Coordinates of C-alpha atoms and ligand atoms in Angstrom, one line a residue:
X260 CA -13.0 9.4 -11.5
X261 CA -10.0 7.5 -13.4
X262 CA -10.1 10.0 -16.8
X263 CA -9.4 7.0 -19.0
X264 CA -6.6 5.3 -17.2
X265 CA -6.5 1.7 -16.2
X266 CA -5.6 2.3 -12.3
X267 CA -5.3 5.3 -9.9
X268 CA -1.6 4.7 -9.5
X269 CA -1.0 5.4 -13.2
X270 CA -3.4 8.5 -13.1
X271 CA -1.6 9.7 -10.1
X272 CA 1.7 9.1 -11.6
X273 CA 0.6 11.2 -14.9
X274 CA -1.4 14.1 -12.2
X275 CA 2.5 14.9 -11.1
X276 CA 2.7 18.2 -13.1
X277 CA -0.3 19.3 -11.6
X278 CA 0.3 18.2 -8.1
X279 CA 3.8 19.8 -7.9
X280 CA 2.5 23.2 -9.6
X281 CA -0.1 23.1 -7.0
X282 CA 2.3 22.7 -4.5
X283 CA 4.1 25.8 -5.0
X284 CA 1.2 28.0 -6.0
X285 CA 1.0 31.0 -4.7
X286 CA 4.6 30.1 -2.6
X287 CA 7.5 31.1 -4.8
X288 CA 8.3 34.7 -4.5
X289 CA 10.7 35.9 -7.7
X290 CA 11.1 39.3 -6.4
X291 CA 12.2 38.4 -2.8
X292 CA 14.0 35.0 -4.2
X293 CA 12.7 33.0 -1.7
X294 CA 9.5 30.7 -0.7
X295 CA 7.1 31.8 1.0
X296 CA 5.1 29.1 3.7
X297 CA 2.9 31.1 6.1
X298 CA 0.9 28.1 7.5
X299 CA 4.1 27.4 9.3
X300 CA 3.0 30.1 11.5
X301 CA 6.8 31.2 12.3
X302 CA 8.2 34.9 11.7
X303 CA 11.6 35.3 10.1
X304 CA 12.9 35.7 13.7
X305 CA 11.7 32.3 15.0
X306 CA 12.7 30.7 11.6
X307 CA 16.1 32.0 12.0
X308 CA 16.2 30.6 16.0
X309 CA 15.9 27.1 14.3
X310 CA 19.1 25.3 15.2
X311 CA 18.1 21.7 14.3
X312 CA 15.2 19.6 12.6
X313 CA 13.7 16.3 12.9
X314 CA 12.0 14.9 10.3
X315 CA 9.5 11.8 11.1
X316 CA 7.5 9.9 8.5
X317 CA 6.6 6.4 7.3
X318 CA 7.3 4.7 4.3
X319 CA 7.4 6.9 1.2
X320 CA 6.9 10.0 3.6
X321 CA 10.0 9.2 5.6
X322 CA 12.0 8.7 1.9
X323 CA 10.9 12.1 1.2
X324 CA 12.4 13.7 4.2
X325 CA 15.7 11.8 3.4
X326 CA 15.8 13.9 0.4
X327 CA 14.5 16.9 2.7
X328 CA 17.1 16.4 5.0
X329 CA 20.3 16.7 1.8
X330 CA 18.2 19.7 0.7
X331 CA 17.9 22.0 4.1
X332 CA 21.3 20.6 4.6
X333 CA 23.1 22.2 1.4
X334 CA 20.6 25.2 1.4
X335 CA 20.4 26.3 4.9
X336 CA 23.3 24.4 6.5
X337 CA 21.0 23.3 9.4
X338 CA 21.6 19.7 10.9
X339 CA 18.7 17.5 9.9
X340 CA 17.9 14.1 11.3
X341 CA 15.1 11.7 10.0
X342 CA 14.1 8.9 11.6
X343 CA 10.9 6.2 11.1
X344 CA 7.9 8.0 13.4
X345 CA 7.7 4.4 14.8
X346 CA 11.2 4.5 16.2
X347 CA 11.5 8.4 17.0
X348 CA 8.1 7.8 19.3
X349 CA 10.0 5.1 21.7
X350 CA 13.5 6.7 21.7
X351 CA 14.5 9.1 24.1
X352 CA 16.2 11.4 21.6
X353 CA 17.6 14.3 23.0
X354 CA 15.8 17.5 21.7
X355 CA 16.3 21.0 23.2
X356 CA 13.8 24.1 22.7
X357 CA 15.8 25.6 19.3
X358 CA 14.8 21.9 17.6
X359 CA 11.5 21.6 15.4
X360 CA 10.0 18.4 14.2
X361 CA 8.5 17.8 11.3
X362 CA 6.1 15.1 10.6
X363 CA 4.8 14.3 7.3
X364 CA 1.9 12.1 6.4
X365 CA 0.2 12.0 3.0
X366 CA -3.1 10.7 4.7
X367 CA -2.2 12.9 8.0
X368 CA -3.9 9.6 10.1
X369 CA -1.0 7.2 10.2
X370 CA -0.8 6.2 13.8
X371 CA 2.7 5.8 14.3
X372 CA 3.3 9.3 12.9
X373 CA 0.8 10.7 14.7
X374 CA 2.1 9.2 18.1
X375 CA 5.3 10.6 17.1
X376 CA 4.0 13.8 16.8
X377 CA 2.2 13.4 20.1
X378 CA 5.5 12.5 21.8
X379 CA 7.3 15.1 20.5
X380 CA 4.7 17.9 21.6
X381 CA 4.8 16.4 25.1
X382 CA 8.3 17.4 25.3
X383 CA 8.0 20.5 24.3
X384 CA 8.7 20.9 20.8
X385 CA 7.1 22.6 18.3
X386 CA 6.0 20.3 16.1
X387 CA 4.7 21.1 12.1
X388 CA 3.1 18.8 9.9
X389 CA 3.3 18.4 5.9
X390 CA 0.7 16.8 5.2
X391 CA -2.0 16.1 1.9
X392 CA -5.6 15.6 3.5
X393 CA -6.9 18.6 5.0
X394 CA -8.0 19.2 8.7
X395 CA -6.4 15.4 9.1
X396 CA -5.4 14.1 12.5
X397 CA -1.8 15.2 12.0
X398 CA -2.9 18.5 10.3
X399 CA -4.9 19.5 13.4
X400 CA -2.6 18.3 16.2
X401 CA 0.5 20.1 14.8
X402 CA 1.4 23.9 15.5
X403 CA 1.1 24.6 12.0
X404 CA 2.9 23.3 8.2
X405 CA 2.4 23.0 5.0
X406 CA -0.3 21.3 2.9
X407 CA 0.6 19.6 0.1
X408 CA -2.6 20.2 -2.1
X409 CA -1.7 16.9 -4.2
X410 CA -5.4 16.5 -4.6
X411 CA -6.7 12.9 -3.7
X412 CA -4.3 9.8 -3.7
X413 CA -6.4 6.6 -4.0
X414 CA -3.8 4.2 -5.2
X415 CA -2.0 2.3 -2.1
X416 CA 1.3 3.0 -3.3
X417 CA 2.1 6.5 -3.0
X418 CA 3.4 8.8 -6.1
X419 CA 2.3 12.0 -6.5
X420 CA 2.2 12.6 -2.7
X421 CA 5.8 11.7 -2.7
X422 CA 7.1 14.3 -5.2
X423 CA 4.7 17.1 -3.6
X424 CA 6.5 16.5 -0.3
X425 CA 9.9 16.8 -2.3
X426 CA 8.9 19.8 -3.4
X427 CA 7.8 21.2 0.1
X428 CA 10.9 20.3 1.1
X429 CA 12.6 22.3 -1.5
X430 CA 10.3 25.4 -0.6
X431 CA 11.5 24.9 2.9
X432 CA 15.1 24.2 1.9
X433 CA 14.8 27.7 0.5
X434 CA 13.4 29.6 2.6
X435 CA 15.8 28.6 5.3
X436 CA 18.2 28.9 3.3
X437 CA 17.5 32.6 2.4
X438 CA 17.4 33.3 6.2
X439 CA 20.9 32.1 6.3
X440 CA 23.7 31.4 3.6
X441 CA 21.5 31.5 0.4
X442 CA 22.3 34.9 -1.8
X443 CA 19.4 36.5 -3.9
X444 CA 20.9 35.5 -6.5
X445 CA 21.2 31.6 -5.9
X446 CA 17.5 32.1 -4.5
X447 CA 16.5 33.1 -7.7
X448 CA 18.3 30.8 -10.1
X449 CA 16.6 28.1 -7.8
X450 CA 13.1 29.7 -8.1
X451 CA 13.3 30.0 -12.0
X452 CA 14.5 26.1 -11.9
X453 CA 11.7 25.1 -9.6
X454 CA 9.0 26.7 -12.0
X455 CA 10.4 24.8 -14.8
X456 CA 9.9 21.5 -12.9
X457 CA 6.1 20.6 -14.0
X458 CA 7.0 20.8 -17.6
X459 CA 10.5 18.5 -17.3
X460 CA 7.8 16.2 -15.4
X461 CA 5.7 16.2 -18.2
X462 CA 8.5 15.4 -20.9
X463 CA 9.4 12.6 -18.7
X464 CA 5.9 10.7 -18.3
X465 CA 5.8 11.7 -22.4
X466 CA 8.4 9.3 -22.5
X467 CA 6.5 6.2 -20.6
X468 CA 6.9 3.7 -23.6
X469 CA 11.0 3.9 -23.2
X470 CA 9.8 2.7 -19.3
X471 CA 7.5 0.3 -20.2
X472 CA 9.8 -1.7 -22.7
X473 CA 12.8 -1.8 -19.8
X474 CA 9.9 -3.2 -17.1
X475 CA 8.9 -6.1 -19.9
X476 CA 12.8 -6.8 -20.2
X477 CA 13.3 -7.3 -16.5
X478 CA 10.0 -8.3 -15.1
X479 CA 11.1 -12.0 -14.6
X480 CA 14.1 -10.5 -12.3
X481 CA 14.3 -12.5 -9.0
X482 CA 15.2 -9.4 -7.0
X483 CA 16.2 -5.8 -8.1
X484 CA 19.2 -3.5 -6.2
X485 CA 17.9 0.4 -6.7
X486 CA 21.2 2.3 -6.0
X487 CA 21.8 5.6 -5.3
X488 CA 24.0 8.5 -3.4
X489 CA 23.3 12.0 -1.8
X490 CA 20.3 13.7 -3.1
X491 CA 19.1 10.6 -4.9
X492 CA 20.0 8.1 -1.6
X493 CA 16.1 8.4 -0.8
X494 CA 15.1 7.7 -4.2
X495 CA 16.9 4.3 -4.2
X496 CA 15.1 3.8 -1.1
X497 CA 11.8 4.9 -2.5
X498 CA 12.4 3.0 -6.0
X499 CA 12.6 -0.4 -4.4
X500 CA 9.5 0.2 -2.0
X501 CA 7.4 1.1 -4.8
X502 CA 8.6 -2.1 -6.7
X503 CA 8.3 -4.3 -4.0
X504 CA 4.8 -2.9 -2.5
X505 CA 3.1 -3.6 -6.2
X506 CA 5.4 -6.5 -8.0
X507 CA 6.7 -8.3 -4.8
X508 CA 9.9 -8.6 -6.6
X509 CA 12.2 -8.2 -3.4
X510 CA 13.6 -5.1 -3.9
X511 CA 16.6 -3.1 -1.9
X512 CA 17.6 0.3 -2.1
X513 CA 21.2 1.1 -0.6
X514 CA 23.7 4.2 -1.0
X515 CA 25.3 2.9 -4.1
X516 CA 28.9 3.5 -2.2
X517 CA 27.5 0.1 0.0
X518 CA 27.8 -1.9 -3.0
X519 CA 31.4 -3.0 -2.0
X520 CA 30.3 -3.0 1.8
X521 CA 28.2 -6.4 1.4
X522 CA 25.6 -5.5 -1.1
X523 CA 27.6 -6.3 -4.4
X524 CA 27.6 -10.3 -2.6
X525 CA 24.2 -10.7 -4.6
X526 CA 24.8 -9.4 -8.2
X527 CA 24.6 -11.8 -10.6
X528 CA 23.1 -12.1 -14.3
X529 CA 19.0 -12.3 -12.8
X530 CA 19.6 -9.5 -10.6
X531 CA 19.5 -5.9 -12.4
X532 CA 20.7 -3.0 -10.6
X533 CA 18.9 0.3 -11.3
X534 CA 21.5 3.2 -10.8
X535 CA 20.2 6.9 -10.2
X536 CA 23.1 8.4 -11.8
X537 CA 22.0 11.8 -13.2
X538 CA 24.7 14.5 -13.8
X539 CA 25.8 15.8 -10.0
X540 CA 28.5 15.7 -7.7
X541 CA 28.9 12.5 -7.5
X542 CA 28.5 11.0 -11.1
X543 CA 31.7 9.9 -11.4
X544 CA 31.5 7.6 -8.0
X545 CA 28.2 6.3 -9.5
X546 CA 29.9 5.2 -12.5
X547 CA 32.8 3.5 -11.0
X548 CA 30.1 1.5 -9.3
X549 CA 28.2 0.9 -12.5
X550 CA 31.5 -0.8 -13.7
X551 CA 32.0 -2.9 -10.7
X552 CA 28.4 -4.3 -11.2
X553 CA 29.2 -5.0 -14.7
X554 CA 32.1 -6.7 -13.8
X555 CA 30.2 -9.3 -11.8
X556 CA 27.5 -9.6 -15.1
X557 CA 24.9 -7.7 -13.4
X558 CA 22.1 -6.3 -15.6
X559 CA 22.4 -2.3 -15.1
X560 CA 19.8 0.1 -15.8
X561 CA 20.6 3.7 -15.6
X562 CA 18.8 7.1 -15.0
X563 CA 20.8 9.4 -16.3
X564 CA 20.6 13.1 -17.6
X565 CA 20.2 14.1 -21.3
X566 CA 23.7 15.0 -22.7
X567 CA 25.1 11.8 -21.1
X568 CA 27.1 10.3 -23.8
X569 CA 29.4 7.9 -21.4
X570 CA 26.4 5.9 -19.8
X571 CA 25.1 4.4 -22.8
X572 CA 28.6 2.2 -23.1
X573 CA 28.1 1.1 -19.7
X574 CA 24.3 0.5 -18.8
X575 CA 22.2 -2.1 -20.0
X576 CA 19.7 0.3 -20.5
X577 CA 19.5 3.9 -20.3
X578 CA 16.5 6.4 -19.2
X579 CA 17.7 10.1 -19.9
X580 CA 16.1 13.1 -17.7
X581 CA 15.8 16.7 -18.5
X582 CA 19.2 18.6 -17.4
X583 CA 18.7 20.3 -14.3
X584 CA 20.1 20.8 -10.8
X585 CA 21.2 18.1 -8.8
X586 CA 18.8 19.9 -6.0
X587 CA 16.0 19.1 -8.3
X588 CA 16.7 15.8 -9.8
X589 CA 14.9 13.7 -7.3
X590 CA 11.8 14.9 -8.6
X591 CA 12.7 13.7 -12.1
X592 CA 14.4 10.7 -11.4
X593 CA 11.9 9.2 -9.1
X594 CA 9.3 9.4 -12.2
X595 CA 10.8 6.8 -14.3
X596 CA 10.9 4.5 -10.9
X597 CA 7.2 4.5 -10.2
X598 CA 6.3 3.9 -14.0
X599 CA 8.9 1.1 -14.0
X600 CA 7.1 -0.5 -10.8
X601 CA 3.8 0.2 -12.6
X602 CA 4.6 -1.4 -15.5
X603 CA 6.6 -4.5 -14.1
X604 CA 3.3 -4.8 -11.8
X605 CA 1.2 -5.0 -15.4
X606 CA 3.2 -7.4 -17.1
X607 CA 3.3 -9.9 -14.0
X608 CA -0.4 -9.6 -13.6
X609 CA -0.6 -7.9 -10.0
X610 CA -3.5 -6.0 -8.7
X611 CA -2.2 -2.6 -8.8
X612 CA -4.2 -0.4 -6.8
X613 CA -4.8 -2.9 -3.9
X614 CA -1.5 -4.6 -3.4
X615 CA -1.7 -7.8 -1.1
X616 CA -1.3 -7.2 2.6
X617 CA -1.4 -3.5 2.5
X618 CA -3.6 -0.7 3.0
X619 CA -3.7 3.1 2.1
X620 CA -3.6 5.1 5.7
X621 CA -2.1 2.8 8.6
X622 CA -4.3 3.6 11.8
X623 CA -3.0 1.0 14.0
X624 CA 0.5 0.8 15.1
Ligands
LIG895 C1 4.0 3.6 -0.3 C2 3.0 3.8 1.1 C3 3.3 3.9 2.3 C4 3.2 5.3 3.1 C5 3.1 5.0 4.8 C6 3.1 6.8 5.3 O1 3.6 3.7 -1.1 O2 1.6 4.4 0.8 O3 4.6 3.7 2.9 O4 3.7 6.2 2.5 O5 2.1 4.1 4.9 O6 1.6 6.9 4.7 P1 1.3 8.3 5.5 O7 1.9 9.4 4.1 O8 -0.6 8.6 4.8 O9 1.7 8.7 6.5

């Protein structure tokens, strides 16, 4: 079952090219320059009437929702809000009939997410699911949705389900965008770029040894900071969650600009900062944040894009991802962070597939 891998987590990290290929299979329509998501059970007329989207989930699933928020807003210009399922269910959030709620859950059994689904349904909302487990409770109780098709995920730390969720949000953003502001030319360009993702993930994975060396160098860190902006903000949160879940190192994820609003007080030579700074619209802003951290003697690990000739002079360690649109970069930048958590846990001798105090599926509230 492990196929020669020492842990499920590593196997599932390496499953990702296949998992995202499965998530996009049959759903890309190059001719019409759009995505096809028949499981939503909504016709174009109904999709066009959506005025607002609310995304609910827990842990990693919520982080995928945050990336989804930026994707949908930028491609479809629709207001999106992401909430912890556990908060949403007790909040009295004003919702109306033009709002669609998406519940994101790998297992489809998370108690808080299920409760949020039921509360939104009670309020008369159309609730759709983004689930991995076919026939799970959330998949059954929603009016429709999108299956991730990531295959079974056994490791407690979610990996391939995250990249599949982000891919599903990308497809959703293309679909909703093409009904609104996205031209056929732009849609086609995006679809061609999405088709390249599995091979690009494979190329990132083939360089796992570079990440292993970085992980071994920083494994005794007291704490770690994960920083990213815009499309990379959710990835900063996810990188920190992976690190704390399986290594027990205190790790925090923040929007990079929040550094100067308090977080930078933590920086010293024992606390590395991991910056997500691929080539995108906020690259220069990230570079100034890196300089601020370096000025306080904080070690910097940068996840940047191939061809970046500035970052090497600033950061202590650099891992380069293939060049791609900033919309697609989250799927590539999260992979080195999963590997960083994995190899750090390995060098600390942690129980990687069964970290302390955690369960794969949280069916209690
Ligand atoms: C993180 C992790 C958890 C889950 C969360 C939601 O690695 O595994 O944070 O993401 O418990 O689980 P699902 O997606 O099954 O609803």
